Amino acid sequence: MVEVQEATATGSPVRAYNEWDPLEEVIVGIVDGAHFPPYDDVTRAPLSPAQREVFRERAGRPFPADEIARARDELEQLVDILEGFGVIVRRPDPRDHGLEFGAPGWSSTGLYDAMPRDLLLVIGDEIIESPMAWRSRYFASSAFRPLLKEYFRAGARWTAAPRPELSDELYVEGWTDQPEGEPFRSVITEFEPTFDAADFMRCGRDIFAQRSHVTNKMGIEWLRRHLGDEYQVHVVELNDDHPMHIDASLVPLAPGKLLIHPQRVVDVPTHFKDWEVRKAPEPVIPDHHPLYMTSKWINMNVLMLDETHMVVEADDVPMQKFAESWGITPVPCPFRWFNSFGGSFHCATTDVRRRGELQCYF
Ligand code: NVA
């Protein structure tokens, strides 16, 4: 007890208000032990038809060992780059995602610990565990609990959103894709609050959220009430047929600089009216390269080290040139094989601490 009180007096090791303040400490995910999850509607919904086939065939099996090895090597290179910039890097320990677990009414095997962004939401000095809608991710935060406890002991506020039951009532029975041109039809109901942290983008006092196949209205409302009057949570309408995670659609890079997906952001949220808004360059990921869970627009999933340094894929020359043309120095890192697992630099990280204050940018 004494130890905890003393640590608290030194201030929180968790503190980040936006996507661009100078990065001081970050969690970087791991691909070890990654498995395809059991195949069900909620897993199927955000995928393309071809991706659905792969998930169906490989359900419950490990990801290819050679691809894990390549992605692991890229993650090591990312860690070296971050440390070279003076950032403290933390990693979870590997675990076996082939193990079965469950709750009353269901059982599942796991996915991976590759994308801490999906589940850990840092807002100010608080780190929030998301109530994830995928059964395979029910224990997703377990890998990060040693770190969360450490941050708590050192003064962070640590919260888990209401633990979802993930019973059948959460999932739309007989779900099918919305027909072309019709409004988004989510695979999840409003049975209980669920969200993934990666469906939120932080711009100081304003936080932008999207409804998706994992984030429902109740989940967004839970976060809104939890954060209280200090923050405004805005729901944005994006033109994404298979929405899951906002960070390849609407990506604030720095105050006054918003990167958008050329087709998904039809109406830029009015908040950004005084910002410069630029469309992302076309991705250059070759057609033959496996992307198990995302579109090629994962090229937009960049990580800002500060307002003028962007970690960007080493082969993505158009994105590097784009950054330079906007006064941002690209910091290249090979990450193609990591991309295969469903994310890039933003997904692979949770920024634990950025040096800055809570501000309004609009
Ligand atoms: N669902 C997005 C990726 C989000 C990181 C996409 O496939 O483009």
Coordinates of C-alpha atoms and ligand atoms in Angstrom, one line a residue:
M1 CA 0.0 0.0 0.0
V2 CA 2.7 2.4 1.0
E3 CA 4.5 1.6 -2.2
V4 CA 1.4 2.4 -4.3
Q5 CA 0.9 5.7 -2.6
E6 CA 4.5 6.8 -3.1
A7 CA 4.4 5.8 -6.7
T8 CA 1.2 7.8 -7.3
A9 CA 2.7 10.9 -6.0
T10 CA 5.2 10.9 -8.8
G11 CA 2.5 11.2 -11.5
S12 CA 1.1 8.8 -14.1
P13 CA 3.3 6.9 -16.5
V14 CA 0.2 6.9 -18.8
R15 CA -0.6 10.2 -20.5
A16 CA -1.6 10.8 -24.1
Y17 CA -4.3 13.1 -25.5
N18 CA -3.8 12.9 -29.2
E19 CA -2.1 11.0 -32.1
W20 CA 0.9 13.4 -32.5
D21 CA 2.5 14.8 -29.4
P22 CA 6.1 13.6 -28.9
L23 CA 6.1 9.9 -28.2
E24 CA 7.8 8.9 -25.0
E25 CA 6.6 5.3 -24.3
V26 CA 4.8 2.8 -26.4
I27 CA 3.6 -0.8 -26.3
V28 CA 4.5 -2.8 -29.4
G29 CA 2.6 -6.0 -30.1
I30 CA 4.0 -9.5 -30.9
V31 CA 2.9 -12.0 -33.6
D32 CA 4.1 -15.1 -31.8
G33 CA 1.4 -17.7 -31.3
A34 CA -1.0 -16.1 -33.7
H35 CA -3.9 -18.3 -34.8
F36 CA -6.9 -17.9 -37.1
P37 CA -9.9 -17.7 -34.9
P38 CA -12.9 -20.0 -35.1
Y39 CA -15.1 -19.0 -38.1
D40 CA -18.4 -17.2 -37.3
D41 CA -20.4 -14.3 -38.5
V42 CA -18.8 -11.6 -36.4
T43 CA -15.3 -12.7 -37.6
R44 CA -16.6 -13.0 -41.2
A45 CA -18.3 -9.6 -41.4
P46 CA -15.4 -7.2 -41.8
L47 CA -13.6 -9.4 -44.3
S48 CA -13.7 -9.5 -48.1
P49 CA -15.1 -12.6 -49.8
A50 CA -11.6 -13.9 -50.5
Q51 CA -10.5 -13.3 -47.0
R52 CA -13.6 -15.1 -45.7
E53 CA -12.6 -18.2 -47.6
V54 CA -9.1 -18.2 -46.0
F55 CA -10.6 -17.7 -42.5
R56 CA -13.1 -20.5 -43.0
E57 CA -10.4 -22.9 -44.3
R58 CA -7.9 -22.2 -41.6
A59 CA -10.1 -21.6 -38.6
G60 CA -8.4 -22.5 -35.4
R61 CA -5.0 -23.1 -37.1
P62 CA -1.8 -21.2 -36.6
F63 CA -0.8 -18.5 -39.0
P64 CA 2.1 -19.7 -41.3
A65 CA 5.3 -20.0 -39.3
D66 CA 7.4 -18.3 -42.0
E67 CA 5.1 -15.3 -42.1
I68 CA 5.2 -15.1 -38.3
A69 CA 9.0 -15.1 -38.4
R70 CA 9.1 -12.3 -41.1
A71 CA 6.6 -10.2 -39.2
R72 CA 8.5 -10.8 -36.0
D73 CA 11.7 -9.6 -37.6
E74 CA 9.9 -6.4 -38.9
L75 CA 8.6 -5.7 -35.4
E76 CA 12.2 -5.9 -34.1
Q77 CA 13.2 -3.3 -36.7
L78 CA 10.3 -1.1 -35.6
V79 CA 11.5 -1.4 -32.0
D80 CA 15.0 -0.4 -33.0
I81 CA 13.7 2.6 -34.8
L82 CA 11.5 3.7 -31.9
E83 CA 14.4 3.2 -29.4
G84 CA 16.7 5.2 -31.8
F85 CA 14.2 8.1 -31.3
G86 CA 14.5 7.7 -27.6
V87 CA 11.1 6.1 -27.1
I88 CA 10.7 3.5 -24.3
V89 CA 9.3 0.3 -25.9
R90 CA 7.4 -2.3 -23.9
R91 CA 6.4 -5.8 -25.2
P92 CA 4.0 -8.5 -24.0
D93 CA 5.2 -12.0 -23.4
P94 CA 4.2 -14.7 -26.0
R95 CA 1.4 -17.1 -25.3
D96 CA -0.4 -19.9 -27.1
H97 CA -3.6 -18.7 -28.9
G98 CA -4.5 -22.2 -29.8
L99 CA -5.8 -22.8 -26.2
E100 CA -9.5 -23.1 -25.7
F101 CA -11.5 -20.9 -23.3
G102 CA -15.1 -19.8 -22.9
A103 CA -18.0 -18.5 -20.9
P104 CA -21.5 -19.8 -20.3
G105 CA -22.9 -20.7 -23.7
W106 CA -19.8 -20.4 -25.9
S107 CA -16.1 -21.4 -26.3
S108 CA -13.4 -20.2 -28.6
T109 CA -9.7 -20.2 -29.3
G110 CA -7.7 -17.0 -29.5
L111 CA -6.2 -14.7 -32.2
Y112 CA -3.0 -12.9 -31.3
D113 CA -1.3 -10.1 -29.3
A114 CA -0.2 -8.3 -32.4
M115 CA -2.4 -5.2 -32.3
P116 CA -2.5 -3.5 -28.8
R117 CA -4.2 -0.5 -30.5
D118 CA -7.3 -2.6 -31.0
L119 CA -7.9 -3.1 -27.3
L120 CA -6.1 -0.5 -25.2
L121 CA -7.4 3.0 -25.3
V122 CA -5.3 5.6 -23.6
I123 CA -7.1 8.9 -22.9
G124 CA -5.2 11.3 -20.7
D125 CA -3.8 9.4 -17.7
E126 CA -6.3 6.5 -18.0
I127 CA -5.8 3.3 -19.9
I128 CA -9.1 1.6 -20.8
E129 CA -9.5 -2.1 -21.7
S130 CA -12.0 -2.4 -24.6
P131 CA -15.1 -4.7 -24.4
M132 CA -14.3 -6.5 -27.6
A133 CA -17.0 -8.1 -29.7
W134 CA -14.9 -11.1 -31.0
R135 CA -15.1 -14.1 -28.7
S136 CA -11.6 -15.0 -29.8
R137 CA -10.4 -11.7 -28.2
Y138 CA -12.2 -12.1 -24.9
F139 CA -8.9 -12.4 -23.0
A140 CA -7.0 -10.1 -25.4
S141 CA -5.9 -7.8 -22.5
S142 CA -4.4 -10.7 -20.5
A143 CA -1.1 -10.4 -22.4
F144 CA -0.9 -6.8 -21.4
R145 CA -2.0 -7.1 -17.8
P146 CA 1.6 -7.3 -16.4
L147 CA 2.2 -3.9 -18.0
L148 CA -1.2 -2.5 -16.9
K149 CA -0.5 -3.5 -13.3
E150 CA 2.9 -1.9 -13.5
Y151 CA 1.4 1.4 -14.9
F152 CA -1.3 1.3 -12.2
R153 CA 1.3 0.8 -9.4
A154 CA 3.1 3.8 -10.8
G155 CA 0.0 6.0 -10.7
A156 CA -2.0 5.4 -13.9
R157 CA -5.8 5.2 -13.9
W158 CA -6.8 1.7 -15.2
T159 CA -10.3 0.8 -16.2
A160 CA -11.9 -2.2 -18.0
A161 CA -15.2 -1.3 -19.7
P162 CA -18.1 -3.6 -18.6
R163 CA -17.1 -7.1 -19.4
P164 CA -19.4 -8.2 -22.3
E165 CA -21.2 -11.6 -22.1
L166 CA -20.8 -12.2 -25.9
S167 CA -23.8 -14.4 -25.8
D168 CA -25.7 -15.1 -29.0
E169 CA -27.9 -12.0 -28.4
L170 CA -25.0 -9.8 -29.3
Y171 CA -24.9 -11.1 -32.9
V172 CA -27.5 -10.6 -35.6
E173 CA -28.9 -14.0 -36.4
G174 CA -28.6 -14.9 -40.1
W175 CA -26.5 -11.7 -40.8
T176 CA -25.8 -10.9 -44.4
D177 CA -23.9 -7.9 -46.0
Q178 CA -26.0 -4.9 -46.8
P179 CA -26.8 -4.8 -50.5
E180 CA -24.6 -2.4 -52.5
G181 CA -25.5 1.2 -51.8
E182 CA -27.6 0.5 -48.7
P183 CA -26.7 1.8 -45.3
F184 CA -24.3 -0.1 -43.1
R185 CA -25.7 -3.2 -41.5
S186 CA -23.7 -4.2 -38.5
V187 CA -23.2 -7.8 -37.5
I188 CA -23.6 -6.8 -33.8
T189 CA -26.7 -5.8 -32.0
E190 CA -27.2 -3.3 -29.1
F191 CA -27.5 -6.1 -26.6
E192 CA -24.6 -4.7 -24.5
P193 CA -21.8 -2.2 -25.0
T194 CA -18.9 -3.3 -27.2
F195 CA -16.1 -1.4 -28.9
D196 CA -12.6 -1.8 -30.1
A197 CA -10.2 1.0 -29.1
A198 CA -9.1 1.3 -32.8
D199 CA -12.5 2.7 -33.7
F200 CA -11.6 5.9 -31.9
M201 CA -9.2 8.7 -32.9
R202 CA -8.0 11.2 -30.3
C203 CA -7.7 14.9 -31.0
G204 CA -7.4 16.4 -27.5
R205 CA -10.8 17.2 -26.1
D206 CA -12.5 15.8 -29.3
I207 CA -12.6 12.1 -30.0
F208 CA -13.9 10.7 -33.3
A209 CA -15.6 7.3 -33.4
Q210 CA -17.1 5.1 -36.0
R211 CA -19.8 2.4 -35.6
S212 CA -18.5 -0.8 -37.0
H213 CA -18.8 -4.6 -37.0
V214 CA -17.2 -4.5 -33.5
T215 CA -18.3 -1.1 -32.1
N216 CA -22.0 -0.5 -31.4
K217 CA -23.8 2.7 -30.3
M218 CA -24.0 1.5 -26.7
G219 CA -20.2 1.0 -26.7
I220 CA -19.7 4.6 -27.9
E221 CA -22.2 5.9 -25.4
W222 CA -20.5 4.0 -22.6
L223 CA -17.2 5.7 -23.5
R224 CA -18.9 9.1 -23.8
R225 CA -20.4 8.9 -20.3
H226 CA -17.3 7.4 -18.8
L227 CA -15.2 10.3 -20.1
G228 CA -17.6 13.0 -19.0
D229 CA -17.7 16.7 -19.8
E230 CA -14.0 17.1 -20.4
Y231 CA -14.2 15.3 -23.8
Q232 CA -16.6 15.3 -26.7
V233 CA -17.1 12.0 -28.5
H234 CA -18.3 12.5 -32.1
V235 CA -19.6 9.7 -34.3
V236 CA -18.5 10.0 -37.9
E237 CA -20.3 8.5 -40.9
L238 CA -17.8 6.8 -43.2
N239 CA -18.5 5.1 -46.5
D240 CA -16.9 1.7 -45.5
D241 CA -18.6 -1.5 -46.6
H242 CA -16.9 -3.6 -44.0
P243 CA -16.0 -1.2 -41.2
M244 CA -13.7 -2.3 -38.5
H245 CA -11.2 0.3 -37.1
I246 CA -11.1 3.9 -38.1
D247 CA -7.3 4.1 -38.4
A248 CA -7.2 3.5 -42.2
S249 CA -10.0 5.9 -42.9
L250 CA -9.6 9.1 -40.8
V251 CA -6.1 9.8 -39.6
P252 CA -5.2 13.1 -37.9
L253 CA -1.4 13.5 -38.3
A254 CA -0.8 16.8 -36.5
P255 CA -2.8 19.9 -35.6
G256 CA -4.3 21.1 -38.9
K257 CA -3.4 18.0 -40.9
L258 CA -6.0 15.3 -41.6
L259 CA -5.2 12.3 -43.8
I260 CA -8.3 10.7 -45.3
H261 CA -9.2 7.7 -47.3
P262 CA -10.2 9.0 -50.8
Q263 CA -13.5 7.1 -51.0
R264 CA -14.5 6.4 -47.4
V265 CA -14.6 10.0 -46.2
V266 CA -17.4 11.5 -48.3
D267 CA -18.2 14.3 -46.0
V268 CA -15.2 15.5 -43.9
P269 CA -16.6 16.1 -40.3
T270 CA -17.3 19.8 -40.0
H271 CA -14.9 20.0 -37.0
F272 CA -12.0 19.8 -39.5
K273 CA -13.2 22.8 -41.5
D274 CA -10.1 24.9 -40.6
W275 CA -7.7 21.9 -41.1
E276 CA -6.0 21.0 -44.3
V277 CA -7.4 17.7 -45.5
R278 CA -5.5 15.5 -47.9
K279 CA -6.4 12.2 -49.5
A280 CA -4.0 9.3 -49.0
P281 CA -1.9 8.2 -52.0
E282 CA -2.9 5.0 -53.7
P283 CA -1.4 1.9 -51.9
V284 CA 1.4 0.1 -53.6
I285 CA 1.0 -3.3 -51.9
P286 CA 1.3 -6.0 -54.7
D287 CA -1.8 -8.0 -55.4
H288 CA 0.0 -11.3 -54.6
H289 CA 1.0 -10.2 -51.1
P290 CA -1.3 -11.8 -48.5
L291 CA -3.5 -9.4 -46.5
Y292 CA -5.6 -11.7 -44.3
M293 CA -7.8 -9.0 -42.6
T294 CA -7.5 -5.6 -44.2
S295 CA -7.6 -3.7 -47.5
K296 CA -4.5 -2.3 -49.0
W297 CA -5.4 1.0 -47.4
I298 CA -3.5 -0.2 -44.4
N299 CA -0.9 2.1 -46.0
M300 CA -2.6 4.9 -44.1
N301 CA -2.1 3.3 -40.8
V302 CA 1.0 5.3 -39.9
L303 CA 2.4 6.2 -36.5
M304 CA 3.4 9.8 -35.6
L305 CA 6.5 10.1 -33.4
D306 CA 5.7 13.8 -33.1
E307 CA 4.1 16.4 -35.4
T308 CA 6.9 16.1 -38.0
H309 CA 8.0 12.4 -38.0
M310 CA 5.9 9.6 -39.4
V311 CA 6.8 5.9 -39.4
V312 CA 5.9 4.7 -42.8
E313 CA 6.3 1.4 -44.7
A314 CA 9.8 1.1 -46.3
D315 CA 8.5 0.2 -49.8
D316 CA 5.7 2.7 -49.7
V317 CA 7.5 5.5 -51.7
P318 CA 4.2 7.3 -52.5
M319 CA 3.4 7.7 -48.8
Q320 CA 6.9 8.8 -48.1
K321 CA 6.8 11.5 -50.8
F322 CA 3.3 12.5 -49.6
A323 CA 4.7 13.0 -46.1
E324 CA 7.6 15.1 -47.3
S325 CA 5.3 17.2 -49.4
W326 CA 3.4 18.0 -46.2
G327 CA 6.5 19.0 -44.1
I328 CA 6.6 15.6 -42.4
T329 CA 9.8 13.5 -42.3
P330 CA 9.1 9.9 -43.2
V331 CA 10.8 7.3 -41.0
P332 CA 10.8 4.1 -43.2
C333 CA 10.5 0.7 -41.6
P334 CA 9.8 -2.6 -43.5
F335 CA 6.4 -3.9 -42.4
R336 CA 4.8 -5.7 -45.3
W337 CA 4.7 -9.1 -43.6
F338 CA 3.3 -7.5 -40.4
N339 CA 0.6 -5.9 -42.7
S340 CA -0.5 -9.4 -43.6
F341 CA -1.8 -9.9 -40.0
G342 CA -4.2 -7.1 -40.3
G343 CA -2.5 -3.9 -39.3
S344 CA 0.4 -1.5 -39.7
F345 CA 2.3 0.8 -37.4
H346 CA -0.8 2.4 -35.7
C347 CA -2.4 -0.9 -35.0
A348 CA 0.8 -2.5 -33.8
T349 CA 1.2 0.0 -31.1
T350 CA -0.4 1.7 -28.1
D351 CA 1.1 5.0 -27.2
V352 CA 1.4 4.9 -23.5
R353 CA 2.8 8.4 -23.0
R354 CA 3.1 11.4 -25.2
R355 CA 4.5 14.7 -24.0
G356 CA 1.7 17.3 -24.1
E357 CA -1.4 18.7 -22.5
L358 CA -5.1 18.4 -23.0
Q359 CA -6.1 21.0 -25.6
C360 CA -8.9 21.8 -28.0
Y361 CA -7.8 21.8 -31.7
F362 CA -11.0 23.0 -33.3
Ligands
NVA1 N1 -10.6 -2.1 -41.8 C1 -9.5 -1.3 -42.4 C2 -8.2 -1.4 -41.7 C3 -8.2 -0.7 -40.4 C4 -6.9 -0.7 -39.7 C5 -9.3 -1.7 -43.8 O1 -9.4 -2.9 -44.1 O2 -9.0 -0.9 -44.7

